[in-house]
PDB file of C-alpha atoms in Angstrom:
ATOM      1  CA  MET A 160       0.000   0.000   0.000  1.00 37.00           C
ATOM      2  CA  ALA A 161       1.323   3.439  -0.905  1.00 40.00           C
ATOM      3  CA  ALA A 162       0.627   4.909   2.516  1.00 39.00           C
ATOM      4  CA  VAL A 163       3.083   2.434   4.033  1.00 38.00           C
ATOM      5  CA  LEU A 164       6.008   4.454   2.676  1.00 39.00           C
ATOM      6  CA  ALA A 165       5.007   7.454   4.731  1.00 40.00           C
ATOM      7  CA  LEU A 166       4.297   5.564   7.951  1.00 39.00           C
ATOM      8  CA  PRO A 167       7.637   6.394   9.553  1.00 40.00           C
ATOM      9  CA  LEU A 168       6.860  10.034   8.811  1.00 41.00           C
ATOM     10  CA  THR A 169       3.188   9.918   9.703  1.00 39.00           C
ATOM     11  CA  GLN A 170       3.496   8.072  12.989  1.00 37.00           C
ATOM     12  CA  GLY A 171       4.361   9.929  16.140  1.00 37.00           C
ATOM     13  CA  ALA A 172       3.379  13.201  17.642  1.00 35.00           C
ATOM     14  CA  GLN A 173       0.844  15.166  15.664  1.00 34.00           C
ATOM     15  CA  ALA A 174       2.379  18.365  16.944  1.00 38.00           C
ATOM     16  CA  ALA A 175       5.582  17.750  14.998  1.00 40.00           C
ATOM     17  CA  THR A 176       6.551  20.775  12.960  1.00 40.00           C
ATOM     18  CA  PRO A 177       8.492  20.450   9.695  1.00 43.00           C
ATOM     19  CA  VAL A 178      11.607  22.596   9.402  1.00 41.00           C
ATOM     20  CA  THR A 179      12.678  23.724   5.936  1.00 42.00           C
ATOM     21  CA  THR A 180      16.234  23.356   4.698  1.00 40.00           C
ATOM     22  CA  ALA A 181      16.706  27.103   5.014  1.00 39.00           C
ATOM     23  CA  ALA A 182      16.729  26.597   8.798  1.00 36.00           C
ATOM     24  CA  THR A 183      18.996  23.533   8.834  1.00 36.00           C
ATOM     25  CA  PRO A 184      22.793  23.468   9.048  1.00 34.00           C
ATOM     26  CA  ALA A 185      24.757  23.642   5.807  1.00 34.00           C
ATOM     27  CA  THR A 186      26.432  20.315   6.645  1.00 36.00           C
ATOM     28  CA  ILE A 187      23.370  18.442   5.389  1.00 40.00           C
ATOM     29  CA  ASN A 188      23.757  17.630   1.695  1.00 45.00           C
ATOM     30  CA  ALA A 189      20.140  16.890   0.833  1.00 50.00           C
ATOM     31  CA  ASP A 190      20.721  17.220  -2.938  1.00 52.00           C
ATOM     32  CA  ASP A 191      22.431  13.821  -3.117  1.00 66.00           C
ATOM     33  CA  ASP A 192      19.256  11.922  -2.203  1.00 84.00           C
ATOM     34  CA  ASN A 193      16.605  13.884  -4.102  1.00 88.00           C
ATOM     35  CA  PRO A 194      14.240  11.151  -5.393  1.00 88.00           C
ATOM     36  CA  PHE A 195      12.522  13.637  -7.712  1.00 89.00           C
ATOM     37  CA  ARG A 196      15.616  14.755  -9.621  1.00 86.00           C
ATOM     38  CA  TRP A 197      14.727  12.547 -12.625  1.00 85.00           C
ATOM     39  CA  MET A 198      11.166  13.840 -12.897  1.00 91.00           C
ATOM     40  CA  GLU A 199       9.872  16.601 -15.089  1.00 94.00           C
ATOM     41  CA  LEU A 200       8.058  18.960 -12.730  1.00 95.00           C
ATOM     42  CA  ASP A 201       5.456  21.473 -13.845  1.00 97.00           C
ATOM     43  CA  GLY A 202       4.153  23.718 -11.057  1.00 97.00           C
ATOM     44  CA  LEU A 203       5.984  21.643  -8.437  1.00 97.00           C
ATOM     45  CA  ARG A 204       9.411  21.844  -6.835  1.00 96.00           C
ATOM     46  CA  ALA A 205      11.406  19.450  -4.666  1.00 95.00           C
ATOM     47  CA  ASP A 206      11.672  20.493  -1.029  1.00 94.00           C
ATOM     48  CA  PHE A 207      13.837  18.923   1.705  1.00 93.00           C
ATOM     49  CA  GLN A 208      12.627  19.215   5.294  1.00 89.00           C
ATOM     50  CA  HIS A 209      13.170  17.821   8.756  1.00 87.00           C
ATOM     51  CA  MET A 210      10.363  16.577  10.943  1.00 84.00           C
ATOM     52  CA  CYS A 211      10.749  15.500  14.555  1.00 83.00           C
ATOM     53  CA  PRO A 212       7.775  13.300  15.502  1.00 76.00           C
ATOM     54  CA  ALA A 213       8.085  11.897  19.026  1.00 79.00           C
ATOM     55  CA  GLY A 214      11.503  13.542  19.408  1.00 81.00           C
ATOM     56  CA  ARG A 215      13.188  11.593  16.590  1.00 85.00           C
ATOM     57  CA  CYS A 216      14.211  13.836  13.693  1.00 87.00           C
ATOM     58  CA  VAL A 217      13.894  12.578  10.135  1.00 86.00           C
ATOM     59  CA  GLY A 218      14.918  14.342   6.931  1.00 89.00           C
ATOM     60  CA  PHE A 219      12.693  13.804   3.914  1.00 89.00           C
ATOM     61  CA  TRP A 220      12.063  15.019   0.382  1.00 93.00           C
ATOM     62  CA  SER A 221       8.661  16.067  -0.880  1.00 94.00           C
ATOM     63  CA  LEU A 222       7.099  17.948  -3.762  1.00 96.00           C
ATOM     64  CA  VAL A 223       5.313  21.224  -3.075  1.00 97.00           C
ATOM     65  CA  LEU A 224       3.628  23.763  -5.327  1.00 98.00           C
ATOM     66  CA  THR A 225       5.876  26.453  -6.769  1.00 97.00           C
ATOM     67  CA  ASP A 226       5.349  29.913  -5.322  1.00 96.00           C
ATOM     68  CA  ASP A 227       3.707  31.256  -8.480  1.00 96.00           C
ATOM     69  CA  ILE A 228       1.106  28.442  -8.497  1.00 97.00           C
ATOM     70  CA  ALA A 229       0.495  28.635  -4.727  1.00 96.00           C
ATOM     71  CA  GLN A 230      -0.315  32.351  -5.037  1.00 95.00           C
ATOM     72  CA  HIS A 231      -3.324  31.721  -7.304  1.00 95.00           C
ATOM     73  CA  LYS A 232      -6.784  32.033  -5.811  1.00 94.00           C
ATOM     74  CA  PHE A 233      -8.483  28.659  -5.241  1.00 96.00           C
ATOM     75  CA  GLU A 234     -12.125  28.463  -4.153  1.00 94.00           C
ATOM     76  CA  GLY A 235     -14.813  25.817  -4.018  1.00 94.00           C
ATOM     77  CA  GLY A 236     -12.765  22.629  -4.180  1.00 97.00           C
ATOM     78  CA  LYS A 237     -10.029  20.471  -2.738  1.00 98.00           C
ATOM     79  CA  PHE A 238      -6.496  19.610  -3.843  1.00 98.00           C
ATOM     80  CA  PHE A 239      -5.856  15.933  -4.567  1.00 98.00           C
ATOM     81  CA  VAL A 240      -3.202  13.741  -6.214  1.00 97.00           C
ATOM     82  CA  TYR A 241      -4.369  11.798  -9.259  1.00 97.00           C
ATOM     83  CA  ALA A 242      -2.803   9.469 -11.815  1.00 97.00           C
ATOM     84  CA  PRO A 243      -4.830  10.037 -15.013  1.00 96.00           C
ATOM     85  CA  ALA A 244      -3.602   6.857 -16.767  1.00 95.00           C
ATOM     86  CA  THR A 245      -5.047   4.576 -14.069  1.00 96.00           C
ATOM     87  CA  GLY A 246      -7.575   6.747 -12.236  1.00 96.00           C
ATOM     88  CA  GLU A 247      -5.797   6.119  -8.915  1.00 97.00           C
ATOM     89  CA  PHE A 248      -5.368   8.575  -6.059  1.00 97.00           C
ATOM     90  CA  SER A 249      -2.428   9.145  -3.736  1.00 96.00           C
ATOM     91  CA  PHE A 250      -2.068  11.308  -0.634  1.00 95.00           C
ATOM     92  CA  PHE A 251      -0.477  14.441   0.772  1.00 96.00           C
ATOM     93  CA  LEU A 252       1.477  14.711   3.987  1.00 91.00           C
ATOM     94  CA  ASP A 253      -0.242  17.270   6.241  1.00 86.00           C
ATOM     95  CA  THR A 254       2.144  17.921   9.145  1.00 77.00           C
ATOM     96  CA  ASP A 255       2.717  14.226   9.945  1.00 79.00           C
ATOM     97  CA  ILE A 256      -0.592  12.744   8.792  1.00 88.00           C
ATOM     98  CA  ALA A 257      -1.332  11.231   5.363  1.00 93.00           C
ATOM     99  CA  VAL A 258      -4.502  12.797   3.908  1.00 96.00           C
ATOM    100  CA  ARG A 259      -6.247  12.329   0.562  1.00 96.00           C
ATOM    101  CA  THR A 260      -7.241  15.976   0.095  1.00 97.00           C
ATOM    102  CA  VAL A 261      -6.179  19.375   1.400  1.00 97.00           C
ATOM    103  CA  ASP A 262      -7.876  22.758   1.281  1.00 96.00           C
ATOM    104  CA  HIS A 263      -5.000  25.202   0.819  1.00 96.00           C
ATOM    105  CA  PRO A 264      -2.088  25.368  -1.647  1.00 97.00           C
ATOM    106  CA  ASP A 265       0.484  25.513   1.155  1.00 95.00           C
ATOM    107  CA  GLN A 266      -0.756  22.093   2.379  1.00 96.00           C
ATOM    108  CA  VAL A 267       0.179  20.383  -0.905  1.00 97.00           C
ATOM    109  CA  ARG A 268       3.109  18.103   0.007  1.00 96.00           C
ATOM    110  CA  LEU A 269       3.644  14.862  -1.955  1.00 95.00           C
ATOM    111  CA  VAL A 270       5.890  12.242  -0.370  1.00 91.00           C
ATOM    112  CA  ASP A 271       4.670   8.997  -1.949  1.00 87.00           C
ATOM    113  CA  THR A 272       7.625   8.328  -4.264  1.00 83.00           C
ATOM    114  CA  GLU A 273       6.502   4.743  -4.966  1.00 88.00           C
ATOM    115  CA  PHE A 274       3.180   5.992  -6.337  1.00 92.00           C
ATOM    116  CA  MET A 275       4.947   8.592  -8.466  1.00 88.00           C
ATOM    117  CA  ARG A 276       7.446   6.076  -9.844  1.00 85.00           C
ATOM    118  CA  SER A 277       4.737   3.540 -10.672  1.00 91.00           C
ATOM    119  CA  HIS A 278       2.712   6.053 -12.711  1.00 93.00           C
ATOM    120  CA  PRO A 279       4.184   7.868 -15.717  1.00 91.00           C
ATOM    121  CA  ARG A 280       2.308  11.067 -14.843  1.00 95.00           C
ATOM    122  CA  VAL A 281       0.920  12.240 -11.532  1.00 96.00           C
ATOM    123  CA  GLU A 282      -1.157  15.401 -11.283  1.00 98.00           C
ATOM    124  CA  VAL A 283      -2.182  17.714  -8.497  1.00 98.00           C
ATOM    125  CA  ARG A 284      -5.752  18.643  -9.289  1.00 98.00           C
ATOM    126  CA  TYR A 285      -8.173  21.110  -7.749  1.00 98.00           C
ATOM    127  CA  GLY A 286     -11.895  20.515  -7.663  1.00 98.00           C
ATOM    128  CA  ASP A 287     -14.167  17.648  -6.635  1.00 97.00           C
ATOM    129  CA  PRO A 288     -12.223  14.401  -6.053  1.00 97.00           C
ATOM    130  CA  GLY A 289     -15.460  12.555  -6.767  1.00 97.00           C
ATOM    131  CA  HIS A 290     -15.248  13.834 -10.357  1.00 97.00           C
ATOM    132  CA  PRO A 291     -11.501  13.997 -11.119  1.00 97.00           C
ATOM    133  CA  GLY A 292     -12.077  14.410 -14.868  1.00 95.00           C
ATOM    134  CA  ARG A 293     -13.732  17.778 -14.232  1.00 96.00           C
ATOM    135  CA  ALA A 294     -11.076  19.017 -11.806  1.00 97.00           C
ATOM    136  CA  ARG A 295      -8.446  21.545 -12.861  1.00 97.00           C
ATOM    137  CA  VAL A 296      -4.864  20.296 -13.305  1.00 98.00           C
ATOM    138  CA  VAL A 297      -2.746  22.608 -11.136  1.00 98.00           C
ATOM    139  CA  ALA A 298       0.642  20.875 -11.345  1.00 98.00           C
ATOM    140  CA  SER A 299       2.197  17.624 -12.587  1.00 97.00           C
ATOM    141  CA  ALA A 300       5.184  15.318 -12.191  1.00 96.00           C
ATOM    142  CA  THR A 301       6.212  13.141 -15.112  1.00 94.00           C
ATOM    143  CA  THR A 302       8.691  10.306 -14.710  1.00 88.00           C
ATOM    144  CA  LEU A 303      11.491  10.555 -17.263  1.00 76.00           C
ATOM    145  CA  MET A 304      12.517   7.203 -18.662  1.00 65.00           C
TER     146      MET A 304
END
């Protein structure tokens, strides 16, 4: 199950607060492990953060919306992750909890690398997850082969 990959990140204290790389020491070379480096990103960017659930810090990569996309006005729907080729859904990481949808652009955080690698194209859509074909494509990640 795709959610299994995020379990080490999603278990633990719900009050855990991610810390962006801008606030971490320069000795961490996060670029070496970027699992998204071989993907074509449109409206998304790779982001390395630290999270400390239950006092144990973990560094992890995720995809977030680019600043220019996140600044758009979104009303009347939800953000969700969708693979158009198969009609499957993935999840976002909201603080330290895996969720299927989020309300705000700054909550868009994809961590499910297995889902992204197993689908040639993954899209962040905005609208009604019950009708993904009618939802607006906000951003995408395409696996380069």
